XYZ file of C-alpha atoms in Angstrom:
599
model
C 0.000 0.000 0.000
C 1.147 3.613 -0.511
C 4.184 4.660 -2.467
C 7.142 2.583 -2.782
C 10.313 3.640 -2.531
C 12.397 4.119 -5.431
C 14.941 1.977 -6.550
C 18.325 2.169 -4.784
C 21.245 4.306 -6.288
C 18.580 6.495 -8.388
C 19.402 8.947 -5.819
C 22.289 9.655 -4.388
C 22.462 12.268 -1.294
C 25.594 10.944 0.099
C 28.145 13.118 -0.930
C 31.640 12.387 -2.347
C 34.861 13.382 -0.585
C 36.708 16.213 -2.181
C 40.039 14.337 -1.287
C 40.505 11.529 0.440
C 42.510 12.625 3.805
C 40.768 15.964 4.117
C 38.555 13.340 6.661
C 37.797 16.362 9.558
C 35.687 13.996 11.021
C 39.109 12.076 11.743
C 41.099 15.297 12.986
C 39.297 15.518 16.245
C 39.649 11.659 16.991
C 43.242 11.746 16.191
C 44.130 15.043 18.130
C 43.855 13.183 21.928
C 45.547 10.147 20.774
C 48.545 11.986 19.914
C 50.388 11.504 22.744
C 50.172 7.568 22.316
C 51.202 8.137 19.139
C 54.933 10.408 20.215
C 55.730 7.106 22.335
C 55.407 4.789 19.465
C 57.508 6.822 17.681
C 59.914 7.133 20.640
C 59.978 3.687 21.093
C 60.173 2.994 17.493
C 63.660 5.423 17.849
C 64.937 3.551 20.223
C 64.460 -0.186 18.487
C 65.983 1.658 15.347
C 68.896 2.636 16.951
C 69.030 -0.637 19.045
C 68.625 -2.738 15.854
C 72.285 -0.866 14.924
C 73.864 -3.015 18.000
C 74.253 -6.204 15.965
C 75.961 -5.127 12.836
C 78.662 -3.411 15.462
C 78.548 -6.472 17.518
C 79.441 -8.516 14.370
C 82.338 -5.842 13.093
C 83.746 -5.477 16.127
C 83.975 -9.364 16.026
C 85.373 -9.798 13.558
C 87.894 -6.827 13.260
C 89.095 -7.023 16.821
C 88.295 -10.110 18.402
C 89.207 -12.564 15.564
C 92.140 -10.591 14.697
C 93.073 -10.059 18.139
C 91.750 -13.115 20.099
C 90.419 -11.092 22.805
C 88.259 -13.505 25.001
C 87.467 -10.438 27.424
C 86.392 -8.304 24.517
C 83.898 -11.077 23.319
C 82.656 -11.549 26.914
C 81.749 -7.669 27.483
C 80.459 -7.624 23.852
C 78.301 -10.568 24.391
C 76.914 -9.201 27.723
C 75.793 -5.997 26.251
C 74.180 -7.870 23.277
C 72.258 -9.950 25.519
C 71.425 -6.681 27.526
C 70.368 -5.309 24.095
C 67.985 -7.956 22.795
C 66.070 -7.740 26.319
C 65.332 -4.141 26.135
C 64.245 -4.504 22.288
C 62.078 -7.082 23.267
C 60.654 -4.644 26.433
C 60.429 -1.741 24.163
C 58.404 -3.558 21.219
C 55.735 -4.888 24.471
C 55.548 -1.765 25.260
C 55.152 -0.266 21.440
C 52.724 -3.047 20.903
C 50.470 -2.233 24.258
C 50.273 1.408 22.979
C 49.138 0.609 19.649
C 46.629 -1.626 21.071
C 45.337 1.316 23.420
C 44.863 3.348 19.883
C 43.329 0.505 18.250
C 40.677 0.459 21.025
C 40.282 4.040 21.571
C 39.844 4.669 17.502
C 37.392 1.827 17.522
C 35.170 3.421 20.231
C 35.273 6.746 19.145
C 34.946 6.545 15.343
C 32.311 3.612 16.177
C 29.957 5.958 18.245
C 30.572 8.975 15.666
C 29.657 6.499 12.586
C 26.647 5.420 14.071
C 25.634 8.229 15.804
C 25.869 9.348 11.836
C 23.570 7.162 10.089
C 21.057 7.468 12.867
C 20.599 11.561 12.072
C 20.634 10.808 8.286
C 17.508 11.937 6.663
C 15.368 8.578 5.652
C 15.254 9.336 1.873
C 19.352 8.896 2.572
C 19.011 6.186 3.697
C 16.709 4.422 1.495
C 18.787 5.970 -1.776
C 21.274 3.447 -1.145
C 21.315 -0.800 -0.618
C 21.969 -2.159 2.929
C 25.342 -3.497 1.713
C 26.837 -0.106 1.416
C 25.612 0.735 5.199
C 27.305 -2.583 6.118
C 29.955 -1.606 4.019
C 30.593 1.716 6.202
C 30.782 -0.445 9.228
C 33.345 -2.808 7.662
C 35.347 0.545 6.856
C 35.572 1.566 10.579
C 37.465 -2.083 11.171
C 39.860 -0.546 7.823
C 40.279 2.591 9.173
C 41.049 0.996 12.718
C 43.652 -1.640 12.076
C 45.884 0.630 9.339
C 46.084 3.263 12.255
C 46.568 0.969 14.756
C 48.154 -2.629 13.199
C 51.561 -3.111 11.414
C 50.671 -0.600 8.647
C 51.441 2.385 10.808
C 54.334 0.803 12.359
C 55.850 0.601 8.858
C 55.258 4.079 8.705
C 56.853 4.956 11.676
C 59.947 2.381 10.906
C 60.542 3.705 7.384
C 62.346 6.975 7.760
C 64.864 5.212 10.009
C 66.145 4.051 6.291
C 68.276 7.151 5.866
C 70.249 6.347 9.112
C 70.661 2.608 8.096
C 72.271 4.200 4.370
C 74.440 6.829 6.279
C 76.037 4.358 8.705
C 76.546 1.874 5.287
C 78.278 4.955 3.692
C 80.449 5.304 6.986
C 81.563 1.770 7.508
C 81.533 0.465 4.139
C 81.565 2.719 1.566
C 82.226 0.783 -1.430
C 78.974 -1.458 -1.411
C 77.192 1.996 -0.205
C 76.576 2.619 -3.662
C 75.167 -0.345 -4.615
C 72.483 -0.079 -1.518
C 71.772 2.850 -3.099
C 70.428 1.985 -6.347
C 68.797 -1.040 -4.678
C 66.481 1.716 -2.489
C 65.867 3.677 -5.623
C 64.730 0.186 -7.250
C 62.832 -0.377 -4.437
C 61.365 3.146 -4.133
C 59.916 2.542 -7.886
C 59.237 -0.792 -7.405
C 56.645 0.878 -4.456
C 55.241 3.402 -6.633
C 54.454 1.247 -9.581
C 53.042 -1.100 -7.457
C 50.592 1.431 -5.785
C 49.330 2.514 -9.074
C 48.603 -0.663 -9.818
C 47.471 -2.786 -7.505
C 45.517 0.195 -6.042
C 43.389 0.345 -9.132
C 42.937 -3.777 -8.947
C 41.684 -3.123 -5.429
C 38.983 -0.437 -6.657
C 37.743 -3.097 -8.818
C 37.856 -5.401 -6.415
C 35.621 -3.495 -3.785
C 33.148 -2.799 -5.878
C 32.606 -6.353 -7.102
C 32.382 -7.112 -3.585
C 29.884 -4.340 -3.094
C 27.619 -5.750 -5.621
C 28.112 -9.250 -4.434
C 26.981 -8.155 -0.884
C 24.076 -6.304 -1.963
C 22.604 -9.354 -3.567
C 23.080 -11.233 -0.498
C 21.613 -8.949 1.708
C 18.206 -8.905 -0.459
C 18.345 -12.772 -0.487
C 18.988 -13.102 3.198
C 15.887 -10.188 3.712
C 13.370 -12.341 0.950
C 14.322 -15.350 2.505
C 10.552 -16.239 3.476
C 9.438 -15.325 0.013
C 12.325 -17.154 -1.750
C 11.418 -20.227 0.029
C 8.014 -20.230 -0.525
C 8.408 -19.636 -4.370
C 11.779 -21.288 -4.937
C 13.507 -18.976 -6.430
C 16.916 -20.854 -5.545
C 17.431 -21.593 -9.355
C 16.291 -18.199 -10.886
C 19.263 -16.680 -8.363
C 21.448 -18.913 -8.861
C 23.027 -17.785 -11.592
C 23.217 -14.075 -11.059
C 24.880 -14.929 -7.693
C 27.357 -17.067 -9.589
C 28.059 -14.244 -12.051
C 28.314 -11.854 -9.082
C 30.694 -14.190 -6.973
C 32.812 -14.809 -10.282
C 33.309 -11.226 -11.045
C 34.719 -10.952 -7.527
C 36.770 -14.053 -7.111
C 37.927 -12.910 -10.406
C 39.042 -9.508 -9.962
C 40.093 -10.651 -6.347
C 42.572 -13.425 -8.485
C 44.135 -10.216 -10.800
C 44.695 -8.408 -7.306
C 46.333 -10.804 -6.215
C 48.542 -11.743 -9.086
C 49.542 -8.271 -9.486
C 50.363 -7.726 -5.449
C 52.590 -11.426 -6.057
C 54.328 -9.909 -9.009
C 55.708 -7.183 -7.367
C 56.466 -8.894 -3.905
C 58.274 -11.521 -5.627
C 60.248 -9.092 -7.936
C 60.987 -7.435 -4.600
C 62.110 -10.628 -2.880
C 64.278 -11.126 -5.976
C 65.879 -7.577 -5.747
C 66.649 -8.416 -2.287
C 68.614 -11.195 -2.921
C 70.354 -9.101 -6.420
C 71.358 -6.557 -4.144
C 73.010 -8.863 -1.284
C 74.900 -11.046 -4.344
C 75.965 -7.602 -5.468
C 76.847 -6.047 -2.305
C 79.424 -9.213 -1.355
C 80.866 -9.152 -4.801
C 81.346 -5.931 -4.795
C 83.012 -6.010 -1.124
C 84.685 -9.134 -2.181
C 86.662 -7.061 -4.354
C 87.033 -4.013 -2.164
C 88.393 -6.105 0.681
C 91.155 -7.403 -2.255
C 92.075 -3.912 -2.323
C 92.336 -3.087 1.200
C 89.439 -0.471 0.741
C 87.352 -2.211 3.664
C 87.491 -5.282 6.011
C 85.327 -8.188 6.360
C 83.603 -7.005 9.178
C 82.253 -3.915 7.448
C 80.855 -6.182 4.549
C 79.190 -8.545 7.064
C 77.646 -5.744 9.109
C 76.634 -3.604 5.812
C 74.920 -6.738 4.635
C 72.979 -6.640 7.949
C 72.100 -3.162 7.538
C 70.918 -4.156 4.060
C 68.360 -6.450 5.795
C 67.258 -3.864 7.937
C 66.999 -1.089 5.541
C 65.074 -3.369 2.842
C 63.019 -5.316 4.641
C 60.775 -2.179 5.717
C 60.477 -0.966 1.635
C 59.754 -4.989 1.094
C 56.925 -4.963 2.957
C 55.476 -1.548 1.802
C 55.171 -3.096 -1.911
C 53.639 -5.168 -0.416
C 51.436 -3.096 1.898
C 50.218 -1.695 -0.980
C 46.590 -3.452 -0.965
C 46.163 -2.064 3.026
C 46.601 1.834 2.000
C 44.838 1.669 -0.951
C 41.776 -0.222 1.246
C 42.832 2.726 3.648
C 42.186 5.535 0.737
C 38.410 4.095 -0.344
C 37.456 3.517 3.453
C 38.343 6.910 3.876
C 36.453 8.496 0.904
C 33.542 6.528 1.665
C 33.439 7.583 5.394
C 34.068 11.107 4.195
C 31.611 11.304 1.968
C 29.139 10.041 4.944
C 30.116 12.561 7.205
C 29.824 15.591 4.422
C 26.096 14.479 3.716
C 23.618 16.774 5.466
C 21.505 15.209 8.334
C 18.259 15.901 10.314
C 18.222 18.129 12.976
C 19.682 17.183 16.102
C 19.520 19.838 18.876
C 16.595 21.544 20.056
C 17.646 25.508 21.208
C 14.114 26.119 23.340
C 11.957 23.334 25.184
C 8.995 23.398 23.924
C 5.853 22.317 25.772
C 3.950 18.841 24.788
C 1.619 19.842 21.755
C -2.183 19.511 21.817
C -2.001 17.224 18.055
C -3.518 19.751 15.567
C -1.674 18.858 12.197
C -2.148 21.232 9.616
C -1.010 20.482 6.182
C -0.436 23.981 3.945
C 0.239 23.418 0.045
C 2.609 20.203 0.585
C 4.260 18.962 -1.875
C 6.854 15.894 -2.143
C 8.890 14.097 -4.872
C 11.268 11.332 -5.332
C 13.491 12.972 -7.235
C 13.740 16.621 -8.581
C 12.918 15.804 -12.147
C 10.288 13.245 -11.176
C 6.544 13.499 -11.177
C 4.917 15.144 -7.593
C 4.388 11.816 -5.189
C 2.240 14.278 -2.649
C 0.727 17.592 -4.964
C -0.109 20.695 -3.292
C -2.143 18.622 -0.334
C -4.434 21.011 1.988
C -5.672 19.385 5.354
C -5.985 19.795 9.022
C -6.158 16.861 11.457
C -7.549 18.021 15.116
C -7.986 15.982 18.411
C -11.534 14.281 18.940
C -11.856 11.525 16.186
C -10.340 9.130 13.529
C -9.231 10.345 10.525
C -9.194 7.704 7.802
C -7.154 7.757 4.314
C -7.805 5.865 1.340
C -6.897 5.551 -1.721
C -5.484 3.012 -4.550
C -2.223 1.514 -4.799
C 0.369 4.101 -5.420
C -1.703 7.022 -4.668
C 0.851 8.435 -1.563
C -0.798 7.480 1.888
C 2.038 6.158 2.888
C 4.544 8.718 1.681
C 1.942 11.161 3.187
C 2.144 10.014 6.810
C 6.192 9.909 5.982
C 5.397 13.916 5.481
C 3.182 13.957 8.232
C 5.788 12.510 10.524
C 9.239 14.360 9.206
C 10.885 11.804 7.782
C 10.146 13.293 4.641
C 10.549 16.889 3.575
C 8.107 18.923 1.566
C 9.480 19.986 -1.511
C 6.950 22.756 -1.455
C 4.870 23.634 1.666
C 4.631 22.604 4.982
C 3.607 20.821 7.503
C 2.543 22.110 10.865
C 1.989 20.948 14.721
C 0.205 23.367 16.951
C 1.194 25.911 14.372
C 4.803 25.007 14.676
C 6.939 24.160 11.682
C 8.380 20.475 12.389
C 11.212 21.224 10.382
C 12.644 23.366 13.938
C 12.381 20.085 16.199
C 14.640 17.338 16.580
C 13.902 13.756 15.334
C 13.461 12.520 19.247
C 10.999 15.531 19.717
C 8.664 14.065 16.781
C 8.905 10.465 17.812
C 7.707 11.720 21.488
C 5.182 13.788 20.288
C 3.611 12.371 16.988
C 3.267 7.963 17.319
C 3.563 5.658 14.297
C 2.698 2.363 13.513
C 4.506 1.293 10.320
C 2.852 -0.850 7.518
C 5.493 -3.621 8.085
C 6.013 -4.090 11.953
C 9.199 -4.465 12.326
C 10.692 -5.447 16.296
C 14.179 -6.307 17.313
C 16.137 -8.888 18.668
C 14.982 -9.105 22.645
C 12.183 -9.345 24.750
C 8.469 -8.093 24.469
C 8.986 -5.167 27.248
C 11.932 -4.285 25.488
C 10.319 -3.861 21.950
C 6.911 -2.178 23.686
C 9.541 0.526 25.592
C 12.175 0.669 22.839
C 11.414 4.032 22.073
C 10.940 5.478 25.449
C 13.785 3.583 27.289
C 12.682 5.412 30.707
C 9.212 3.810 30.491
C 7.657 2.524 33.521
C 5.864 -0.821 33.683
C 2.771 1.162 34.262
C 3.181 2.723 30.936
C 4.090 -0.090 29.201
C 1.474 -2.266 30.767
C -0.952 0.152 29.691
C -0.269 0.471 26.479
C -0.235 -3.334 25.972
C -3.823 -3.278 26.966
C -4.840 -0.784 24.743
C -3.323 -2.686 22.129
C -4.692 -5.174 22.697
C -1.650 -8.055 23.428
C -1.276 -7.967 27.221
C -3.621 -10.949 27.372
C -1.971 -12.978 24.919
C 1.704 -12.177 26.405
C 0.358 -13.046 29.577
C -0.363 -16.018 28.911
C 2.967 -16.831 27.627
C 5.270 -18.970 29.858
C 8.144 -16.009 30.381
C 5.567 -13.426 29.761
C 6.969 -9.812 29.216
C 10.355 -11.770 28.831
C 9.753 -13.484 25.865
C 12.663 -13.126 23.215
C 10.619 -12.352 20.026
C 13.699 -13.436 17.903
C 14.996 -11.669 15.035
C 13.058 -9.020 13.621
C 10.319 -10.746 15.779
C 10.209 -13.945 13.871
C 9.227 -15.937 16.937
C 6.164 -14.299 16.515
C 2.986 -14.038 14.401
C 2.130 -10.991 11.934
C -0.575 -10.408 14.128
C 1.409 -10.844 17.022
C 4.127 -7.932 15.638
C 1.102 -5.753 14.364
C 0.345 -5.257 18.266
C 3.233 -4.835 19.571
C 4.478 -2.522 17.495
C 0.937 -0.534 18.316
C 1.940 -0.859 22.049
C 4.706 0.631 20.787
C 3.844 3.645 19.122
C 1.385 4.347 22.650
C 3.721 4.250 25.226
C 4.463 7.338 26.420
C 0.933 8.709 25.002
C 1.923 11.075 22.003
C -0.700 13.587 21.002
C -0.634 12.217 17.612
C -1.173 8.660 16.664
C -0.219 8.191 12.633
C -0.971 3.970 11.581
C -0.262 2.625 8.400
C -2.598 -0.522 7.718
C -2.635 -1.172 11.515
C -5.254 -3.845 10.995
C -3.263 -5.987 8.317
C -2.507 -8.911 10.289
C -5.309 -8.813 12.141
C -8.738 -10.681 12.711
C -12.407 -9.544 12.942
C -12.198 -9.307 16.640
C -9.011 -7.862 16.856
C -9.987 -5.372 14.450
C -12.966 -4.461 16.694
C -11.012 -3.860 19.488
C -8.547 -2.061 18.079
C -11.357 0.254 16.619
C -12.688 0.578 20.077
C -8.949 1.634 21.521
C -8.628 4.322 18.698
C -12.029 5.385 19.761
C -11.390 6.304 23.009
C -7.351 7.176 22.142
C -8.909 10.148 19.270
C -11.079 11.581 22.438
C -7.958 13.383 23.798
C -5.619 13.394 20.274
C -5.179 12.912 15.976
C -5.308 9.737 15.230
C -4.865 9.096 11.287
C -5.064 5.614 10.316
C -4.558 4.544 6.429
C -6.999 1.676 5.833
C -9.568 -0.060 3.869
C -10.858 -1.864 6.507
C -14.642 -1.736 6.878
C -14.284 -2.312 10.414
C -12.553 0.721 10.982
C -14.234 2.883 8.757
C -16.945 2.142 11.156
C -15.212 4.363 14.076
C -13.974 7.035 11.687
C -14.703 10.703 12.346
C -13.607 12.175 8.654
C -12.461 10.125 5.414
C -9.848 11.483 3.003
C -10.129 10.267 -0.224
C -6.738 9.775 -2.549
C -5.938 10.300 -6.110
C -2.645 10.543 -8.094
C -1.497 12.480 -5.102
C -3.979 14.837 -4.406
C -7.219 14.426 -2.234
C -10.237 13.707 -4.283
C -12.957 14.272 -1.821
C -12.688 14.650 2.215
C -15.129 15.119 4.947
C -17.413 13.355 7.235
C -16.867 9.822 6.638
C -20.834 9.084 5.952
C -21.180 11.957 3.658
C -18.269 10.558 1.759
C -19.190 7.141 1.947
C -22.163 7.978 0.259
C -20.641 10.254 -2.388
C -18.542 7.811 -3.693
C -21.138 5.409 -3.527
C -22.971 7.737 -5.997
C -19.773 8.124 -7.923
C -19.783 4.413 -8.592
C -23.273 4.047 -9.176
C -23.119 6.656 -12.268
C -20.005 5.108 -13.374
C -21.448 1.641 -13.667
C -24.718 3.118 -15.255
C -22.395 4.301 -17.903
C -21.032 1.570 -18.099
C -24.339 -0.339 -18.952
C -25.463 2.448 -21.264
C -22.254 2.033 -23.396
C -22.689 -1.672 -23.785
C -26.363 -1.051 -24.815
C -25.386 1.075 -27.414
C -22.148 -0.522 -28.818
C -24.382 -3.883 -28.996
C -23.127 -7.621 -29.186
C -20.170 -8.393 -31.182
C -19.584 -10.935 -33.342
């Protein structure tokens, strides 16, 4: 019933990021954590520099000892070796403890500011795109999280300790300096063709994986409905496509990030071959000694090993770059109004609709045209219409969630477009045309809105909805775990709920969207009886066909193409459409007459 929603990615509100680290959502999350970030780099200083203590341990070795035989010299060198490799191994504890205090911090932090995000987005945001990209966000934060916090960022810190590894090469064994030196600017190119690269096979990648996910999430959602008209072999094959695509383009990524870690391995192993060949020969000339080859061939594997692992880090940053955008992009996108400046007194429920207007998109045909109607306390007011005609987009208007695109709409007089989305949901009550509950027991889905709710409130809004006998009668009760999304439960069951739902807390304005869907003669009849007495003391606007219902109504608004066809007291326009039929089938009859029997 009512509009549908468009089709996702017709409409796109999330904006794109300008650049990809101009993230000023991140600045403020980064700025406390800075101290924890000095000591990593102090301690990463201090494992640099202690990381030098082995190639001197090994020249001195082999320059003084050997030559010398000095037992006494190999004793104290030994010693402070040992004394060496236990404060490296203290200092990286500690390096790793701090990094884990940033992971954890980053996680909370960016966690609460991501959701805290998507729950002020506007809903036509939110509908404009699949629930794998929201999922997707999520999956980001974990990104985001372990390159700040994992072995990513201590490459970063670790890599401009390279110069001091080449300087102390040039100082104790300058002949095979040179060669180290075209190795790093190998290396160095090696890294930047690799990041073009394999960071364009890892754009591909993600959004194979995006489309992949998407699909999944609509068959995990249709599941019921995918069963019961097995349409296993119909998806089959676009989920094979999908997953091919991906395992695919996740195969070329791959390849490529293999290629150039394996020409890197190789390079390594050039540059050592050339580096003792090269000393080989400078120690034949009595331009260096055999310590200073040994020990510049273990600052080789100090210097290298960091730019090794960057080609092949490459896949993490460029992961890093699109997590970023996307997150960006989130946290650019404008969002619903989340602080109230005055405190405004609990409304009396007069809705007033003046000249509203809402579309899908900007170039798209009016859902809701130029609609003029005001809803005031002491009845039911009813909305019908056909298929498509915008009741339910209408009490999406009526409610804030959507905006008019021309017009207003009004509470008390008031502009809702001033209050916050918790003011609305206290004031103005909803019942949804699919009743949706969450994971967790039947008091918690009754008070999920007003989480201060007393048992008094909640008990009471049970009964005027009608389930408080039936959960009473359940063996836990209140406590019963409705499962997920409330499968545990029947449609009617939900339907109930989620009106106990939309009472607690008694809102001056009680909007309900088919509330009678899943619902039986005698449960209709009550519920017409609770709206009854509810409408005595505030709006109530139900969309509904039911007859049942239409028996309590107070005023009936007809729908048509968006705009209201007829409105008033619900008998008077009961019985004008009734006349409105009646001349259209006499027409009907007259035509036939005329035209004849065919042959």
């Amino acid at each position: 019933m009512g509009n549908p929603a468009p089709p996702p990615h017709q409409d796109t509100p999330v904006r794109p990021a300008s650049s990809p680290f101009r993230a000023a959502w991140l600045a403020p999350v980064l700025k406390p954590l800075r101290p924890l970030f000095f000591e990593v780099a102090g301690g990463s200083l201090f494992v640099n520099l202690l990381a030098l203590a082995a190639p001197v341990f090994v020249l001195q070795v082999y320059d003084r000892v050997v030559y010398h035989a000095g037992l006494s010299t190999l004793s104290g060198l030994a010693i402070g070796m040992a004394l060496v490799v236990a404060f490296d191994f203290l200092l990286r504890q500690m390096r790793a403890r701090v990094m884990q205090a940033v992971s954890l911090a980053l996680d909370v932090k960016i966690g609460r500011q991501l959701f805290d995000k998507v729950m002020a987005l506007p809903l036509r945001t939110l509908e404009s795109r699949p629930l794998g990209y929201w999922q997707q966000l999520f999956r980001d934060l974990d990104v985001v999280r372990n390159t700040l916090s994992g072995s990513s960022a201590i490459l970063v810190f670790d890599l401009p300790f390279a110069i001091l590894f080449m300087a102390l090469v040039f100082i104790i064994a300058t002949p095979v300096a040179w060669v180290l030196l075209v190795a790093l600017c190998a290396f160095l190119t090696l890294a930047w063709l690799s990041a073009r690269q394999v960071g364009r096979s890892v754009d591909k990648e993600k959004a194979n994986q995006q489309s992949r996910d998407a699909l999944l999430a609509e068959t995990i959602m249709g599941r019921t409905t995918i069963k019961a008209l097995s349409l296993g072999e119909h998806l089959r094959p676009i989920w094979e496509s999908k997953q091919s695509d991906t395992i695919h383009q996740s195969v070329e990524r791959g390849t490529l990030n293999d290629r150039y870690v394996n020409i890197g391995q190789a390079l390594t192993v050039i540059t050592s071959v050339s580096m003792t060949t090269v000393g080989a020969l400078a120690i034949i000339n009595q331009d260096m000694t055999i310590g200073g080859l040994v020990a510049a061939n273990m600052l080789s594997g100090r210097l290298l090993s960091p730019l090794n692992q960057l080609v092949g880090a490459w896949k993490t940053y460029s992961g890093f770059r699109q997590s970023i955008e996307r997150l960006n992009g989130l946290f650019l996108s404008p969002q619903d109004n989340t602080s109230s400046h005055l405190t405004m007194p609990r409304p009396k429920g007069v809705l007033t609709l003046e000249k509203a207007s809402f579309r899908y998109r900007p170039d798209g045909k009016p859902v809701i045209d130029g609609l003029a109607l005001e809803i005031t306390p002491g009845g039911i007011t009813t909305i019908m219409g056909r298929n498509g005609c915008g009741k339910s987009t209408l009490l999406k208007i009526m409610l804030g969630l959507y905006p008019c695109a021309q017009g207003r709409v009004l509470l008390d007089g008031a502009d809702i477009s001033q209050f916050t989305r918790r003011e609305l949901a206290n004031w103005i009550g909803y019942v949804p045309q699919e009743s949706v509950l969450f994971a967790g027991s039947i008091r918690d889905n009754i008070a999920q809105g007003k989480p201060g709710a007393s048992d008094e409130d909640i008990l009471s809004a049970a009964q005027a909805a009608g389930v408080h006998q039936f959960v009473i009668d359940m063996p836990d009760g209140y406590a019963t775990n409705v499962g997920e999304a409330g499968g545990l439960l029947s449609g009617g069951m939900r339907q109930r709920i989620a009106i106990a739902r939309a009472l607690v807390g008694q809102p001056p304005v009680l909007l309900m969207d088919e509330p009678s869907g899943s619902l039986d003669r005698q449960a209709e009849e009550q519920l017409r009886h609770t709206l009854s007495e509810l409408a005595k003391s505030r709006s109530v606007v139900v969309v509904s066909h039911s007859p049942v219902l239409l028996q309590g109504s107070r005023t009936l608004v007809v729908m048509e193409g968006g705009k209201i066809l007829c409105a008033g007291p619900t008998a008077e326009v009961m019985r004008f459409l009734a006349a409105q039929q009646q001349a259209k089938a006499q027409q009907g009859t007259t035509a036939a007459v005329t035209e004849g029997p065919k042959a």
